[in-house]
């Protein structure tokens, strides 16, 4: 009979932790109190070599990705259609399961916006962004120009997430701006609407 080797109690814990890292190579961080109503989390993905990149299910809201290493290809699982993703992009997919692929090991950081709250940061209707990979440069040009340099100086996930948190605090659009957007959209949908009716909705005097 082969004698059984007793495993020290700590070894099992360490092996379990290692297995958990392999099964779930993601790390997340909550946003600041100011952003907590609008952003669910900052998260990173750093899989071991040759492990698959994550699959993104439809209807999961809006996510902004910052690819820190090798290029990623985004594949529609149902149709097989694919495209190369920009290095930093916003994803708002509703109709297809998406699979990320990269020829080399890669790592990214992402921001998960709460449902319906992307509008607090961009002046575009959600319908304009739906089922598209939108480059960050089209949404926040100053972020597109600065994030790579900032991430070279801030090398840990925690530092990078805090830098993104500070940036998006500055981008937070006021409730008054959102109200004006909504009124303009209502006027566009109903050109015959009277100014008095708009003013009443907004609580303004004519």
mmCIF file of C-alpha atoms in Angstrom:
data_model
loop_
_atom_site.group_PDB
_atom_site.id
_atom_site.type_symbol
_atom_site.label_atom_id
_atom_site.label_comp_id
_atom_site.label_asym_id
_atom_site.label_seq_id
_atom_site.Cartn_x
_atom_site.Cartn_y
_atom_site.Cartn_z
ATOM 1 C CA UNK A 1 0.000 0.000 0.000
ATOM 2 C CA UNK A 2 1.194 3.500 -0.738
ATOM 3 C CA UNK A 3 1.563 5.410 2.511
ATOM 4 C CA UNK A 4 -0.575 8.516 2.803
ATOM 5 C CA UNK A 5 1.288 11.791 3.119
ATOM 6 C CA UNK A 6 -0.148 14.126 5.690
ATOM 7 C CA UNK A 7 -0.747 17.608 4.257
ATOM 8 C CA UNK A 8 -0.142 20.456 6.696
ATOM 9 C CA UNK A 9 -3.310 22.403 7.447
ATOM 10 C CA UNK A 10 -1.971 25.638 5.909
ATOM 11 C CA UNK A 11 -1.181 23.901 2.606
ATOM 12 C CA UNK A 12 -4.838 23.243 1.910
ATOM 13 C CA UNK A 13 -5.673 26.894 2.494
ATOM 14 C CA UNK A 14 -2.895 28.057 0.180
ATOM 15 C CA UNK A 15 -3.899 25.589 -2.531
ATOM 16 C CA UNK A 16 -7.496 26.741 -2.241
ATOM 17 C CA UNK A 17 -6.505 30.379 -2.600
ATOM 18 C CA UNK A 18 -4.387 29.580 -5.646
ATOM 19 C CA UNK A 19 -7.262 27.652 -7.224
ATOM 20 C CA UNK A 20 -9.627 30.549 -6.586
ATOM 21 C CA UNK A 21 -7.221 32.930 -8.332
ATOM 22 C CA UNK A 22 -7.124 30.625 -11.354
ATOM 23 C CA UNK A 23 -10.896 30.253 -11.463
ATOM 24 C CA UNK A 24 -11.624 33.929 -10.931
ATOM 25 C CA UNK A 25 -8.718 36.119 -12.068
ATOM 26 C CA UNK A 26 -10.652 39.331 -11.442
ATOM 27 C CA UNK A 27 -10.335 41.952 -8.730
ATOM 28 C CA UNK A 28 -12.876 44.650 -7.965
ATOM 29 C CA UNK A 29 -12.963 47.902 -6.050
ATOM 30 C CA UNK A 30 -15.966 49.992 -5.022
ATOM 31 C CA UNK A 31 -16.140 53.591 -6.263
ATOM 32 C CA UNK A 32 -16.016 56.645 -4.018
ATOM 33 C CA UNK A 33 -19.146 57.683 -2.167
ATOM 34 C CA UNK A 34 -19.815 60.429 -4.698
ATOM 35 C CA UNK A 35 -19.918 57.937 -7.600
ATOM 36 C CA UNK A 36 -21.511 54.992 -5.788
ATOM 37 C CA UNK A 37 -25.007 55.774 -7.134
ATOM 38 C CA UNK A 38 -23.759 55.768 -10.717
ATOM 39 C CA UNK A 39 -20.843 53.294 -10.896
ATOM 40 C CA UNK A 40 -21.139 49.760 -9.544
ATOM 41 C CA UNK A 41 -17.438 48.909 -9.458
ATOM 42 C CA UNK A 42 -14.000 49.172 -10.964
ATOM 43 C CA UNK A 43 -12.647 45.735 -11.834
ATOM 44 C CA UNK A 44 -9.588 44.202 -13.421
ATOM 45 C CA UNK A 45 -8.940 40.961 -15.273
ATOM 46 C CA UNK A 46 -5.508 39.376 -15.237
ATOM 47 C CA UNK A 47 -5.752 35.677 -16.139
ATOM 48 C CA UNK A 48 -2.876 33.214 -16.014
ATOM 49 C CA UNK A 49 -1.120 32.495 -19.355
ATOM 50 C CA UNK A 50 -3.340 30.862 -21.992
ATOM 51 C CA UNK A 51 -6.496 31.128 -19.860
ATOM 52 C CA UNK A 52 -9.538 32.410 -21.764
ATOM 53 C CA UNK A 53 -10.674 35.988 -21.488
ATOM 54 C CA UNK A 54 -14.174 36.575 -20.085
ATOM 55 C CA UNK A 55 -17.468 36.169 -21.860
ATOM 56 C CA UNK A 56 -19.818 39.165 -21.661
ATOM 57 C CA UNK A 57 -23.537 38.432 -21.460
ATOM 58 C CA UNK A 58 -26.057 40.742 -23.171
ATOM 59 C CA UNK A 59 -28.055 43.182 -21.131
ATOM 60 C CA UNK A 60 -25.378 43.700 -18.503
ATOM 61 C CA UNK A 61 -25.405 47.487 -18.776
ATOM 62 C CA UNK A 62 -22.455 49.608 -19.840
ATOM 63 C CA UNK A 63 -18.795 48.826 -19.278
ATOM 64 C CA UNK A 64 -15.734 50.883 -20.141
ATOM 65 C CA UNK A 65 -12.539 48.914 -20.825
ATOM 66 C CA UNK A 66 -8.882 49.947 -20.709
ATOM 67 C CA UNK A 67 -6.640 47.321 -22.292
ATOM 68 C CA UNK A 68 -3.194 47.389 -20.698
ATOM 69 C CA UNK A 69 -1.333 44.896 -22.883
ATOM 70 C CA UNK A 70 -2.004 43.058 -26.145
ATOM 71 C CA UNK A 71 -4.898 43.868 -28.522
ATOM 72 C CA UNK A 72 -8.224 42.134 -27.969
ATOM 73 C CA UNK A 73 -10.699 40.861 -30.509
ATOM 74 C CA UNK A 74 -14.414 40.902 -29.641
ATOM 75 C CA UNK A 75 -16.426 38.011 -31.095
ATOM 76 C CA UNK A 76 -20.214 37.660 -31.262
ATOM 77 C CA UNK A 77 -20.731 34.089 -30.067
ATOM 78 C CA UNK A 78 -24.015 33.634 -31.933
ATOM 79 C CA UNK A 79 -22.924 34.945 -35.330
ATOM 80 C CA UNK A 80 -19.142 34.574 -35.319
ATOM 81 C CA UNK A 81 -18.738 38.217 -36.369
ATOM 82 C CA UNK A 82 -15.692 39.852 -34.833
ATOM 83 C CA UNK A 83 -13.789 43.098 -34.655
ATOM 84 C CA UNK A 84 -10.630 44.393 -33.060
ATOM 85 C CA UNK A 85 -11.382 46.535 -30.034
ATOM 86 C CA UNK A 86 -9.829 49.971 -29.530
ATOM 87 C CA UNK A 87 -7.364 50.097 -26.661
ATOM 88 C CA UNK A 88 -9.952 51.949 -24.562
ATOM 89 C CA UNK A 89 -13.644 51.600 -25.387
ATOM 90 C CA UNK A 90 -17.187 51.615 -24.066
ATOM 91 C CA UNK A 91 -19.351 48.535 -24.543
ATOM 92 C CA UNK A 92 -23.168 48.638 -24.309
ATOM 93 C CA UNK A 93 -24.325 45.344 -25.782
ATOM 94 C CA UNK A 94 -27.881 44.093 -25.704
ATOM 95 C CA UNK A 95 -28.345 41.406 -28.356
ATOM 96 C CA UNK A 96 -25.329 39.051 -28.402
ATOM 97 C CA UNK A 97 -23.063 37.133 -26.050
ATOM 98 C CA UNK A 98 -19.548 38.464 -26.629
ATOM 99 C CA UNK A 99 -16.241 36.662 -26.175
ATOM 100 C CA UNK A 100 -12.938 38.491 -25.789
ATOM 101 C CA UNK A 101 -9.859 36.958 -27.413
ATOM 102 C CA UNK A 102 -6.181 37.857 -27.490
ATOM 103 C CA UNK A 103 -3.246 36.097 -29.135
ATOM 104 C CA UNK A 104 -1.063 36.961 -26.138
ATOM 105 C CA UNK A 105 -1.758 37.191 -22.404
ATOM 106 C CA UNK A 106 -3.370 40.492 -21.646
ATOM 107 C CA UNK A 107 -4.831 42.472 -18.782
ATOM 108 C CA UNK A 108 -7.509 45.118 -18.619
ATOM 109 C CA UNK A 109 -9.295 47.400 -16.187
ATOM 110 C CA UNK A 110 -13.022 48.065 -16.579
ATOM 111 C CA UNK A 111 -15.682 50.333 -15.132
ATOM 112 C CA UNK A 112 -19.164 48.907 -14.647
ATOM 113 C CA UNK A 113 -21.833 51.614 -14.756
ATOM 114 C CA UNK A 114 -25.095 51.069 -12.934
ATOM 115 C CA UNK A 115 -28.194 50.545 -15.071
ATOM 116 C CA UNK A 116 -29.425 53.795 -16.562
ATOM 117 C CA UNK A 117 -26.603 55.884 -15.068
ATOM 118 C CA UNK A 118 -24.229 56.217 -18.032
ATOM 119 C CA UNK A 119 -26.198 59.342 -18.976
ATOM 120 C CA UNK A 120 -24.663 61.091 -15.975
ATOM 121 C CA UNK A 121 -21.302 61.020 -17.755
ATOM 122 C CA UNK A 122 -21.978 61.353 -21.498
ATOM 123 C CA UNK A 123 -24.126 63.739 -23.572
ATOM 124 C CA UNK A 124 -25.385 60.934 -25.819
ATOM 125 C CA UNK A 125 -28.597 58.955 -25.772
ATOM 126 C CA UNK A 126 -28.080 55.312 -24.827
ATOM 127 C CA UNK A 127 -29.617 54.239 -28.149
ATOM 128 C CA UNK A 128 -26.677 55.865 -29.958
ATOM 129 C CA UNK A 129 -24.207 53.676 -28.023
ATOM 130 C CA UNK A 130 -26.118 50.404 -27.926
ATOM 131 C CA UNK A 131 -24.475 47.298 -29.456
ATOM 132 C CA UNK A 132 -21.358 49.245 -30.412
ATOM 133 C CA UNK A 133 -17.734 49.415 -29.363
ATOM 134 C CA UNK A 134 -17.364 53.162 -28.884
ATOM 135 C CA UNK A 135 -13.786 54.459 -28.559
ATOM 136 C CA UNK A 136 -13.154 56.413 -25.368
ATOM 137 C CA UNK A 137 -11.763 59.177 -27.595
ATOM 138 C CA UNK A 138 -15.301 59.789 -28.929
ATOM 139 C CA UNK A 139 -16.754 60.156 -25.442
ATOM 140 C CA UNK A 140 -14.050 61.669 -23.244
ATOM 141 C CA UNK A 141 -11.190 63.047 -25.397
ATOM 142 C CA UNK A 142 -9.190 64.202 -22.368
ATOM 143 C CA UNK A 143 -9.326 60.678 -20.901
ATOM 144 C CA UNK A 144 -8.146 59.203 -24.196
ATOM 145 C CA UNK A 145 -5.165 61.558 -24.134
ATOM 146 C CA UNK A 146 -4.154 60.941 -20.522
ATOM 147 C CA UNK A 147 -4.968 57.463 -19.231
ATOM 148 C CA UNK A 148 -1.969 55.600 -20.657
ATOM 149 C CA UNK A 149 0.538 58.073 -19.267
ATOM 150 C CA UNK A 150 -1.249 58.061 -15.911
ATOM 151 C CA UNK A 151 -1.249 54.255 -15.766
ATOM 152 C CA UNK A 152 2.500 54.178 -16.433
ATOM 153 C CA UNK A 153 2.967 56.166 -13.230
ATOM 154 C CA UNK A 154 0.239 54.422 -11.241
ATOM 155 C CA UNK A 155 1.031 50.777 -11.742
ATOM 156 C CA UNK A 156 -1.259 48.976 -9.273
ATOM 157 C CA UNK A 157 -4.932 48.284 -9.852
ATOM 158 C CA UNK A 158 -5.870 50.253 -6.733
ATOM 159 C CA UNK A 159 -3.938 53.345 -7.883
ATOM 160 C CA UNK A 160 -5.378 53.125 -11.400
ATOM 161 C CA UNK A 161 -8.940 52.711 -10.106
ATOM 162 C CA UNK A 162 -8.570 55.740 -7.831
ATOM 163 C CA UNK A 163 -7.250 57.802 -10.748
ATOM 164 C CA UNK A 164 -10.282 56.797 -12.869
ATOM 165 C CA UNK A 165 -12.582 57.573 -9.945
ATOM 166 C CA UNK A 166 -11.177 61.112 -9.709
ATOM 167 C CA UNK A 167 -11.587 61.603 -13.462
ATOM 168 C CA UNK A 168 -15.220 60.501 -13.501
ATOM 169 C CA UNK A 169 -16.026 62.680 -10.488
ATOM 170 C CA UNK A 170 -15.045 65.603 -12.713
ATOM 171 C CA UNK A 171 -17.237 64.313 -15.565
ATOM 172 C CA UNK A 172 -20.369 63.943 -13.473
ATOM 173 C CA UNK A 173 -23.100 65.935 -15.159
ATOM 174 C CA UNK A 174 -25.449 67.992 -13.016
ATOM 175 C CA UNK A 175 -29.126 67.185 -12.593
ATOM 176 C CA UNK A 176 -29.932 70.523 -14.242
ATOM 177 C CA UNK A 177 -28.050 69.514 -17.408
ATOM 178 C CA UNK A 178 -29.867 66.180 -17.454
ATOM 179 C CA UNK A 179 -33.197 67.934 -17.103
ATOM 180 C CA UNK A 180 -32.365 70.186 -20.046
ATOM 181 C CA UNK A 181 -31.389 67.117 -22.107
ATOM 182 C CA UNK A 182 -34.727 65.489 -21.296
ATOM 183 C CA UNK A 183 -36.686 68.617 -22.227
ATOM 184 C CA UNK A 184 -34.862 68.981 -25.527
ATOM 185 C CA UNK A 185 -35.546 65.315 -26.291
ATOM 186 C CA UNK A 186 -39.238 65.844 -25.502
ATOM 187 C CA UNK A 187 -39.318 68.872 -27.799
ATOM 188 C CA UNK A 188 -37.647 66.853 -30.561
ATOM 189 C CA UNK A 189 -40.223 64.060 -30.235
ATOM 190 C CA UNK A 190 -43.139 66.497 -30.051
ATOM 191 C CA UNK A 191 -42.332 69.625 -32.099
ATOM 192 C CA UNK A 192 -45.806 71.017 -31.435
ATOM 193 C CA UNK A 193 -45.220 71.123 -27.665
ATOM 194 C CA UNK A 194 -45.679 74.634 -26.306
ATOM 195 C CA UNK A 195 -42.971 76.474 -24.379
ATOM 196 C CA UNK A 196 -45.389 76.850 -21.471
ATOM 197 C CA UNK A 197 -45.698 73.042 -21.204
ATOM 198 C CA UNK A 198 -41.914 72.608 -21.202
ATOM 199 C CA UNK A 199 -41.511 75.283 -18.555
ATOM 200 C CA UNK A 200 -44.146 73.599 -16.393
ATOM 201 C CA UNK A 201 -42.359 70.240 -16.641
ATOM 202 C CA UNK A 202 -39.087 71.864 -15.639
ATOM 203 C CA UNK A 203 -40.547 73.970 -12.878
ATOM 204 C CA UNK A 204 -39.321 77.133 -14.578
ATOM 205 C CA UNK A 205 -41.087 80.392 -15.271
ATOM 206 C CA UNK A 206 -41.381 81.365 -18.906
#
